[in-house]
Each structure stands twice: as structure tokens, then as C-alpha cells.
CSV table of C-alpha atoms in Angstrom, one decimal:
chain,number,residue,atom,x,y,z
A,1,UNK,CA,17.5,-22.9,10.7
A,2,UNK,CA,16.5,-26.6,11.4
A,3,UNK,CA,19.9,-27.0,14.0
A,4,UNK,CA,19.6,-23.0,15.5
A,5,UNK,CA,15.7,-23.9,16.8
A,6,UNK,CA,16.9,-27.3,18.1
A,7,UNK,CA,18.6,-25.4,21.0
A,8,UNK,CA,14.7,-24.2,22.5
A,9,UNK,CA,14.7,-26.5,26.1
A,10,UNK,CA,11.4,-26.6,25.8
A,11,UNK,CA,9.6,-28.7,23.6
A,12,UNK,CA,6.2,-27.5,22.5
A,13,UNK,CA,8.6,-24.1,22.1
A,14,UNK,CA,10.1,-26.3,19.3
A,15,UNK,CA,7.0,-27.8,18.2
A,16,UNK,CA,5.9,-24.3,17.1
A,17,UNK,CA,9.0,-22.8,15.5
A,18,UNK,CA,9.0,-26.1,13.5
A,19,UNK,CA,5.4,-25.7,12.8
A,20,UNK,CA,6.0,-22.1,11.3
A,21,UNK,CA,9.2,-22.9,9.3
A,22,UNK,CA,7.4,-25.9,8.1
A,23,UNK,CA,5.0,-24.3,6.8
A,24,UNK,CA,7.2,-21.8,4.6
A,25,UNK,CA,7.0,-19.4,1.9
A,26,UNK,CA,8.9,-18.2,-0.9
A,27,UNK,CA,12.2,-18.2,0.6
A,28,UNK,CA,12.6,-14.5,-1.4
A,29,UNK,CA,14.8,-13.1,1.7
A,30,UNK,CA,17.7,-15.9,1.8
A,31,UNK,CA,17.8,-16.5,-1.5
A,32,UNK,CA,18.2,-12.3,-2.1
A,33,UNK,CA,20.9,-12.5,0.2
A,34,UNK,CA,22.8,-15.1,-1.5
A,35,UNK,CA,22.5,-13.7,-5.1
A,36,UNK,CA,23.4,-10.3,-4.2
A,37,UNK,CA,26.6,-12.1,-2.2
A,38,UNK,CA,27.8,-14.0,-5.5
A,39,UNK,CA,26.9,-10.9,-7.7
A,40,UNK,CA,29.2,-9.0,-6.5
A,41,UNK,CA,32.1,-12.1,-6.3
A,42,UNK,CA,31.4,-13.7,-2.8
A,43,UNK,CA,32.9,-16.9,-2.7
A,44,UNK,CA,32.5,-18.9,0.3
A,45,UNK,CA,28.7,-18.4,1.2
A,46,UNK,CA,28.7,-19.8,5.1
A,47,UNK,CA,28.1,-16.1,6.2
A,48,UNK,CA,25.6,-15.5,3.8
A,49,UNK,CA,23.6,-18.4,4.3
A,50,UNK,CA,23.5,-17.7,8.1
A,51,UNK,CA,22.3,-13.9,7.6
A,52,UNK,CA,20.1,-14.9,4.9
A,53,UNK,CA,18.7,-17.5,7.7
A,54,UNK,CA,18.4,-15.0,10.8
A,55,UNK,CA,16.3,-12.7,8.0
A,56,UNK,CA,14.3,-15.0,7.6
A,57,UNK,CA,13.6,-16.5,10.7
A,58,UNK,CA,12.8,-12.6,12.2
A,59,UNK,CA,10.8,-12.4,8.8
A,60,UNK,CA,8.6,-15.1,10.1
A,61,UNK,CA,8.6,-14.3,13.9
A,62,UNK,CA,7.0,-11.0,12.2
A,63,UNK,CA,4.3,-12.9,10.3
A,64,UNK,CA,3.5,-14.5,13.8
A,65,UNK,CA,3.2,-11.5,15.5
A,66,UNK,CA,1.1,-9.4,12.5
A,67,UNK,CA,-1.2,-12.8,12.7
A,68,UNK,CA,-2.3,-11.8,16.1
A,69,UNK,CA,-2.5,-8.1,15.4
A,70,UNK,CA,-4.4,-8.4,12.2
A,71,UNK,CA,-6.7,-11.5,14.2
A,72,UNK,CA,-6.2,-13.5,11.1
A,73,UNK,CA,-7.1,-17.2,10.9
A,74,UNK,CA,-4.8,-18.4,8.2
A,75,UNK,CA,-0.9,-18.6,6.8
A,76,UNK,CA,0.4,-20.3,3.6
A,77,UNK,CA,-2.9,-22.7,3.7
A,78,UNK,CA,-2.7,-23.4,7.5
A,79,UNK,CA,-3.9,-22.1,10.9
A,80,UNK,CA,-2.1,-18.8,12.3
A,81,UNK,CA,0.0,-20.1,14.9
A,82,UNK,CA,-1.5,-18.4,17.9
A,83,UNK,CA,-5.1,-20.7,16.4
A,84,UNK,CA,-3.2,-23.9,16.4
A,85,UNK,CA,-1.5,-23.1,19.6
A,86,UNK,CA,-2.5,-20.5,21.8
A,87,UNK,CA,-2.1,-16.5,21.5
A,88,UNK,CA,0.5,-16.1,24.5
A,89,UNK,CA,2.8,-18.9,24.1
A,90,UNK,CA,2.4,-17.7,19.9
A,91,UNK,CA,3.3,-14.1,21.1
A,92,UNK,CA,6.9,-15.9,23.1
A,93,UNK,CA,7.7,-18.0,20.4
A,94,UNK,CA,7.6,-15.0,17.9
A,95,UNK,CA,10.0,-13.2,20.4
A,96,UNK,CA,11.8,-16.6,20.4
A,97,UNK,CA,12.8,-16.7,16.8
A,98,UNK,CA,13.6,-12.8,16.6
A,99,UNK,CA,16.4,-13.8,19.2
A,100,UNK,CA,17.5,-17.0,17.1
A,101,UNK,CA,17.6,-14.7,14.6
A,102,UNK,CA,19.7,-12.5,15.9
A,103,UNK,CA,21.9,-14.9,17.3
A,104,UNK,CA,22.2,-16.2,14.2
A,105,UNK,CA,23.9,-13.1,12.8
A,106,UNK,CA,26.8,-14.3,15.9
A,107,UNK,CA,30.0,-11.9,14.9
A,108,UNK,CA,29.1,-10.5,11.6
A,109,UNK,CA,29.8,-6.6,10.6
A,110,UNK,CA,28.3,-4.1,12.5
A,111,UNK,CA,26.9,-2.7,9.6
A,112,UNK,CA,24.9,-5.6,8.6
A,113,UNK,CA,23.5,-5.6,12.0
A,114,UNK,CA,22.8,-2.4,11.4
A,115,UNK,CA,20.4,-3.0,8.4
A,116,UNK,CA,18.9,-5.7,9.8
A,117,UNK,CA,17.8,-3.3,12.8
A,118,UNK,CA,16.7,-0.8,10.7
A,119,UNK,CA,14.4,-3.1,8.4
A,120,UNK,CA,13.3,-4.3,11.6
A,121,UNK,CA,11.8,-1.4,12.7
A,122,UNK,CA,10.4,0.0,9.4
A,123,UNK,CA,8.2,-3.3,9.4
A,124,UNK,CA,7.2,-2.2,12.7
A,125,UNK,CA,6.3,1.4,11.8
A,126,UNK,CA,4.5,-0.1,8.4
A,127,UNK,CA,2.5,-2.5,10.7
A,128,UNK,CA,1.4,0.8,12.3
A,129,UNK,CA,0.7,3.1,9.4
A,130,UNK,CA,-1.2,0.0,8.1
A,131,UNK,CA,-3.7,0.0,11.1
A,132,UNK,CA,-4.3,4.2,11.0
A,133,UNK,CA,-5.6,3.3,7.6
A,134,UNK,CA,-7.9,0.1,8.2
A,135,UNK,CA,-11.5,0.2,7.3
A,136,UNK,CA,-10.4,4.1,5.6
A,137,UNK,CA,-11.5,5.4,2.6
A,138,UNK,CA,-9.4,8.4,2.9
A,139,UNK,CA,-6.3,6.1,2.3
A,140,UNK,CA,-4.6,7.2,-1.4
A,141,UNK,CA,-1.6,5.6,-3.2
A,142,UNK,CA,1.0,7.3,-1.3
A,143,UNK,CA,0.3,5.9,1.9
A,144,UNK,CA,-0.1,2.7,0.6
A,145,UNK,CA,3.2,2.7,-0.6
A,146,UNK,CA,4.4,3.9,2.6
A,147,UNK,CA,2.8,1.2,4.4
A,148,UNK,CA,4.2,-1.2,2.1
A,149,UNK,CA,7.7,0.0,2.5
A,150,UNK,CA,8.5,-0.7,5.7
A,151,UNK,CA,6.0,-3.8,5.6
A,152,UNK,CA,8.2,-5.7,2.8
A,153,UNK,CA,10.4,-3.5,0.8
A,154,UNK,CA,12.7,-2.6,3.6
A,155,UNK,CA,13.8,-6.0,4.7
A,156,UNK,CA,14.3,-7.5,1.1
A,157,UNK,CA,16.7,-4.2,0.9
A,158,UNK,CA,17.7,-5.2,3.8
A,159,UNK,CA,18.9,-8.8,2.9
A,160,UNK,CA,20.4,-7.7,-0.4
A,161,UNK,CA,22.3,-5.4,0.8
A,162,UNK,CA,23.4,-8.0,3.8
A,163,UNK,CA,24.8,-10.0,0.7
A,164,UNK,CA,26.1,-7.8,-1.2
A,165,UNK,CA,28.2,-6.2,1.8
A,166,UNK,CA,29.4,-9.5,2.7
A,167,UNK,CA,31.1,-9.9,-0.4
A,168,UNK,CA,32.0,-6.5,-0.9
A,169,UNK,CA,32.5,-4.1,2.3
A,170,UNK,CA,34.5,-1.7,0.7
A,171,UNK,CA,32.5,-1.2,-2.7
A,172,UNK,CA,29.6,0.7,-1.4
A,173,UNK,CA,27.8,2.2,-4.5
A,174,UNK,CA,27.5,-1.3,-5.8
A,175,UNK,CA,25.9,-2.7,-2.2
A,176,UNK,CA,23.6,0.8,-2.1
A,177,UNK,CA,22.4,-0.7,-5.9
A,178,UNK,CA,21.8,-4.1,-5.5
A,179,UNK,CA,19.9,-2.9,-2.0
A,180,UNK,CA,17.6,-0.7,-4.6
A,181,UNK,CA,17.1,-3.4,-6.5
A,182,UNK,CA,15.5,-5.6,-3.9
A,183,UNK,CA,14.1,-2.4,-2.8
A,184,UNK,CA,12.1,-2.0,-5.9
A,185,UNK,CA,11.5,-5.5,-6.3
A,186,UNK,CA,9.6,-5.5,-2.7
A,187,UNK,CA,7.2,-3.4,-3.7
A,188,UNK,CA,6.3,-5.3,-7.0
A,189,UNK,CA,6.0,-8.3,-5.0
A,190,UNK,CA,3.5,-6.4,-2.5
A,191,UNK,CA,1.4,-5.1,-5.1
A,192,UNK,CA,1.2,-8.3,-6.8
A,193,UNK,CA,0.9,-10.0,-3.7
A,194,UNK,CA,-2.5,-7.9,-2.4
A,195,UNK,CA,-3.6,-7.8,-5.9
A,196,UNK,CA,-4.0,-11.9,-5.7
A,197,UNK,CA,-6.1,-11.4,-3.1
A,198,UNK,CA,-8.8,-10.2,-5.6
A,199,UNK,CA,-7.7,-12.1,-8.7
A,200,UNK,CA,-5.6,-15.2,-7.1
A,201,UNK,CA,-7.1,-19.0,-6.6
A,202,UNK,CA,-6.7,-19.9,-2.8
A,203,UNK,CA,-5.4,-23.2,-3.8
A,204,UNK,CA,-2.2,-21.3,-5.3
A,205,UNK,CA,-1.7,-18.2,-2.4
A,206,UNK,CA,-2.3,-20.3,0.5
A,207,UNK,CA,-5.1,-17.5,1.7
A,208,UNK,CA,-9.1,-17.1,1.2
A,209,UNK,CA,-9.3,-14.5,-1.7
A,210,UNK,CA,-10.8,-11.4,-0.1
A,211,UNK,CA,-9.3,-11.9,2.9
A,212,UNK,CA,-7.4,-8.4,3.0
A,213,UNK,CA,-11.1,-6.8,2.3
A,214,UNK,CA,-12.8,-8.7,5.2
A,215,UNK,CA,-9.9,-7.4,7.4
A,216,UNK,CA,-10.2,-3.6,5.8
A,217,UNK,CA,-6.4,-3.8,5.0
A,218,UNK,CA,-6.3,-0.7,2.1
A,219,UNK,CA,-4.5,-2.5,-0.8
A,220,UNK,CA,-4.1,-0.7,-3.6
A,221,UNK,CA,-6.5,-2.8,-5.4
A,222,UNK,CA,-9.3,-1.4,-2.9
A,223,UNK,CA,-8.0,1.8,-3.0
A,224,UNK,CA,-7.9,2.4,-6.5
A,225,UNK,CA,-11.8,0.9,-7.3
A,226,UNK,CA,-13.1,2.6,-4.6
A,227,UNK,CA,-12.0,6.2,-6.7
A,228,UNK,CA,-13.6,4.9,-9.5
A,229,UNK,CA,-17.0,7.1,-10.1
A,230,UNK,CA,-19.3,4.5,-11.3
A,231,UNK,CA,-18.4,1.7,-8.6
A,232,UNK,CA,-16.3,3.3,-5.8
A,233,UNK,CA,-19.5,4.3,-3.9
A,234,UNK,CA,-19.9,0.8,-2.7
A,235,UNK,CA,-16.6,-0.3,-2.6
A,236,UNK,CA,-16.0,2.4,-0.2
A,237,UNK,CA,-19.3,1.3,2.1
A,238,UNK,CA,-18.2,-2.2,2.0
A,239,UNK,CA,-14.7,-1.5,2.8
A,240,UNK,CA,-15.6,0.6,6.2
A,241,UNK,CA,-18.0,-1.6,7.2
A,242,UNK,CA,-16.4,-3.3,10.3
A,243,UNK,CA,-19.2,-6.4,9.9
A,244,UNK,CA,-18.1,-7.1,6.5
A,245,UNK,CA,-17.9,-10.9,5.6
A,246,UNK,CA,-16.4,-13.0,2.9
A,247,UNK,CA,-19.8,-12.5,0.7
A,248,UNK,CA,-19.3,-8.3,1.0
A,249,UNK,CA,-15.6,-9.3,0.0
A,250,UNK,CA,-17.1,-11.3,-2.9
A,251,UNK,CA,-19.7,-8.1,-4.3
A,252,UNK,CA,-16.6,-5.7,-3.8
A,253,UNK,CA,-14.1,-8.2,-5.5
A,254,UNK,CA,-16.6,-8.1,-8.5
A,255,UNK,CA,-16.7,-4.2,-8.5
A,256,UNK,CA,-12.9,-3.8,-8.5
A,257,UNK,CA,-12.9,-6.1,-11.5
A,258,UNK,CA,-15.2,-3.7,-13.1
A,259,UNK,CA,-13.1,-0.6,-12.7
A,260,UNK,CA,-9.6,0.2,-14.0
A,261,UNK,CA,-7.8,-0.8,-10.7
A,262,UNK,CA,-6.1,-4.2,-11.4
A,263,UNK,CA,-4.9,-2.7,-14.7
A,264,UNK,CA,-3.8,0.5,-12.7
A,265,UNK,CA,-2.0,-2.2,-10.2
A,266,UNK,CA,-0.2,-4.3,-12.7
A,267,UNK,CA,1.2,-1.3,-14.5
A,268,UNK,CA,2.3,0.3,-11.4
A,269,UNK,CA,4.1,-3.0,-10.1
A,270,UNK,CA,5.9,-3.6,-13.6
A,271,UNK,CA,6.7,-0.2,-13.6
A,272,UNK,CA,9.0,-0.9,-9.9
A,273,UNK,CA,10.2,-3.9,-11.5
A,274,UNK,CA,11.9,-1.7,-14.6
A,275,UNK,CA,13.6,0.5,-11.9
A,276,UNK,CA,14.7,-2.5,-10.0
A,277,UNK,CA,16.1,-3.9,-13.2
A,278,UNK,CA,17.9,-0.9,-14.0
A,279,UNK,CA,19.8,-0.9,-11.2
A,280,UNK,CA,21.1,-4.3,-12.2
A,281,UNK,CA,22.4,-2.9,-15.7
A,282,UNK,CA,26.2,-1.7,-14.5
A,283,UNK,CA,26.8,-5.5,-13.3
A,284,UNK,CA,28.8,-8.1,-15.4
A,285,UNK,CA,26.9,-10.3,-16.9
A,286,UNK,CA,26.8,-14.2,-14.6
A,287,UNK,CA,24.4,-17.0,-13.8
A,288,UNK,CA,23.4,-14.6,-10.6
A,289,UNK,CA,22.8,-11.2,-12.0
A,290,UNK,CA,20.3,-13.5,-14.8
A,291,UNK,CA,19.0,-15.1,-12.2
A,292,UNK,CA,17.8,-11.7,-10.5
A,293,UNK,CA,16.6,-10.1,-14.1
A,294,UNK,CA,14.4,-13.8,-14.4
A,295,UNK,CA,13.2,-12.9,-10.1
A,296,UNK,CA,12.3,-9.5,-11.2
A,297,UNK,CA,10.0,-10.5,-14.8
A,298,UNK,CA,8.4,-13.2,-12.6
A,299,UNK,CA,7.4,-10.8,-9.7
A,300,UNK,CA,4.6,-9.1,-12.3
A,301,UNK,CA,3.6,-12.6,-13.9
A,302,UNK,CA,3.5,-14.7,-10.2
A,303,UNK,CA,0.2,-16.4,-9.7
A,304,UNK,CA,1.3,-17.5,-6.1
């Protein structure tokens, strides 16, 4: 990714795509792509390796772009881009890298464009649902999920099934499985993720805890305490309330841990990673397909 953004003329352009990827994440996309290539017996992985790059590089010039929607101050432990830099030239460098990214891709399959389009624009429609339901208490499960679908579980369909194609074109129930795989996985890794924004350490998720309750994202977390009949009443005041700061997040964080809702989250996100795992029975055994079962078990236990 390091030699695609070395082509920006401009140099403060370059500056902040380095300052992004610098500042990375898990890597779940790209690394996805490549286990799903070698599952299914890819051998030479230059193709993979450059889709699993451009998915990640649009990944992040969506994280750029959500930053300024969402107005939030922080990314992996450092400043949103568009705070470090400015919000315009943030909003053109996130454009920027959805290019490189697409560049990236250069001749491959019109079908793996294809996904990669697709996942593109169920993040946008997620990013959407997400706002109709800020700072609502009439948000249930089932739009959280939907929300969460085309927010994350989409594109890491997306880049499994980018790998898997790329080593198998013409073996098309085994791409659609591996795809539901990453599918499930994506939203285990959502839940967890928004649950560690009530129960995670700051030092370890790179973002003040609360921070998706100051915002009035509805997490599943939220949603669930503020059903609860004891404590939901104030969840549910402190969530709407459009002037909430860090300390309401703090007195709400300590109701949801009252209530049933983190073991309610838990069970729902090890219950998507036994689907994702079943679709990974039919596979031969190898290095890869255990290295995907050990991706999925650490999903539920991820501090991080």
C-alpha cells in the first residue's frame, strides 16, 4: 500500500494517507482475503495481496469519512484525521484512497469488482441506517444488526469471497461459503467490538470507553439495558439526551453492567461465530482453514 500512495504529487496528500495507514488496525480484511485464497488452493498470492490491499485501503478511506460524519475526535489512540489535518483536505484524501484502492484492483475479474462495489455501498447505506437511529430509543436488535451489516459484515464477506474467487472461479458454492463465514464472523466482531466500548480498557481499543454513548450510536449493548425494567428508564434518558458527556456515559456504562445486556451480547456474538464456523466444516483440513477456526474463537474472547 506503502508504493500505491507514493504516486499522490502532492505531498501533505501523502503525509495524510501515511498518517492513516500508520496508524492501522487489525488488518482483519487482507488477511481474510488471503486465507480464503489459500483455503481453497491458491498458490501464487500477488493478486490476493493486491485486493486484500485496495479492501483495505477503501476500508480506511471509509473510517476517514465516518470520522467526520460521526464528528469524532479519535482513531486507534490518535486524532481523526480531519483534527490533525483539516476537514476538507481529510474529506479529499478519503476520496483519494477510495481511488488507490480501486486502482489497486488494476485488471482483476469483474466479479471481484463487483463485490467490492457492492460492500461499498452496503457500508454506505449502514452509515445511514446508523444515523436514523442516533440518540433513539425505539432502535431494537433487528436494526442493529442491519446497521451492522452493511457497516462491517459486508466488506469482510466481501474480502473473503475476493480470495476465495481468486483461487477458485469456477467452484462457486465453496466461494458463497467461505463469503458466509466472514459474513458471520463480521458481526461477532461488531458486537464484540461496541461491547468494548462499555467493558474495554482504552489503553487496549485505542478509543475513550463510552464513546459510542456520548455519540448516541445504538449498540446493542445500549439497546439491550435500556429494555431492562429496573434500569432501562435512565439508560434510555441518557442515551437521547443530545448534551450527554463522558460522565452520563460513565452512569449509563454502570447501569448496562447491572442488567443482563453484556451477557445477552456475548451469547449473541458466540452464537454468529458457531454459524461462521460451520460453514468452515466441508473444508479439508490445512494450516489456513485452522487458522480461520482460531480467528473465529478469538473474535468472542478479543479484548482489543
Amino acid at each position: 500500500m506503502e508504493d500505491v500512495i507514493s504516486i499522490a504529487e502532492n505531498p501533505l496528500l501523502r503525509e495524510m494517507c501515511h498518517y492513516v495507514l500508520t496508524n492501522h488496525g487489525k488488518r482483519v480484511r487482507p488477511a481474510l482475503c488471503l486465507l480464503a485464497f489459500h483455503l481453497l488452493g491458491g498458490e501464487d498470492s500477488k493478486r490476493a495481496i493486491d485486493v486484500g490491499s485496495a479492501i483495505e485501503l477503501i476500508h480506511n478511506a471509509t473510517l476517514v469519512h465516518d470520522d467526520i460524519n460521526d464528528e469524532g475526535e479519535m482513531r486507534r489512540g490518535a486524532k481523526a484525521l480531519y483534527k490533525e489535518y483539516s476537514l476538507g483536505r481529510s474529506i479529499v484524501a478519503g476520496d483519494f484512497m477510495f481511488a488507490l484502492g480501486f486502482q489497486l484492483m488494476g485488471t482483476t475479474s469483474n466479479d471481484v469488482v463487483h463485490f467490492v462495489i457492492s460492500a461499498a455501498a452496503a457500508m454506505g447505506s449502514g452509515e445511514f441506517d446508523q444515523k436514523k437511529y442516533e440518540r433513539n430509543v425505539a432502535a431494537d436488535e433487528a436494526q442493529y444488526l442491519k446497521i451492522i451489516t452493511g457497516k462491517t459484515a459486508r466488506l469482510l464477506e466481501c474480502a473473503a469471497k475476493c480470495g476465495a474467487y481468486l483461487a477458485a472461479p469456477d467452484d462457486l458454492e465453496s466461494v458463497e461459503k467461505v463469503g458466509n463465514f466472514a459474513y458471520n464472523i463480521g458481526l461477532s466482531f461488531q458486537i464484540i467490538d461496541d461491547l468494548l466500548d462499555v467493558i474495554g480498557d482504552s489503553k487496549n481499543t485505542g478509543k475513550l470507553v463510552g464513546n459510542d454513548l456520548v455519540e448516541g450510536k445504538p449498540t446493542l449493548p445500549t439497546i439491550y439495558a435500556m429494555q431492562d425494567p429496573t434500569y432501562g428508564a435512565r439508560v434510555r434518558e441518557i442515551f437521547e439526551n443530545p448534551s450527554a458527556d463522558y460522565s452520563d456515559a460513565a452512569e449509563a456504562i454502570e447501569l448496562i453492567k447491572k442488567t443482563d445486556s453484556i451477557d445477552r451480547c456475548f451469547a449473541l456474538a458466540k452464537h454468529y461465530a458457531d454459524l461462521a464456523l460451520k460453514d468452515l466444516e466441508s473444508f479439508k483440513d490445512s494450516s489456513y482453514k485452522q487458522s480461520m477456526i482460531d480467528f473465529a474463537n478469538f473474535i468472542v474472547s478479543r479484548d482489543r
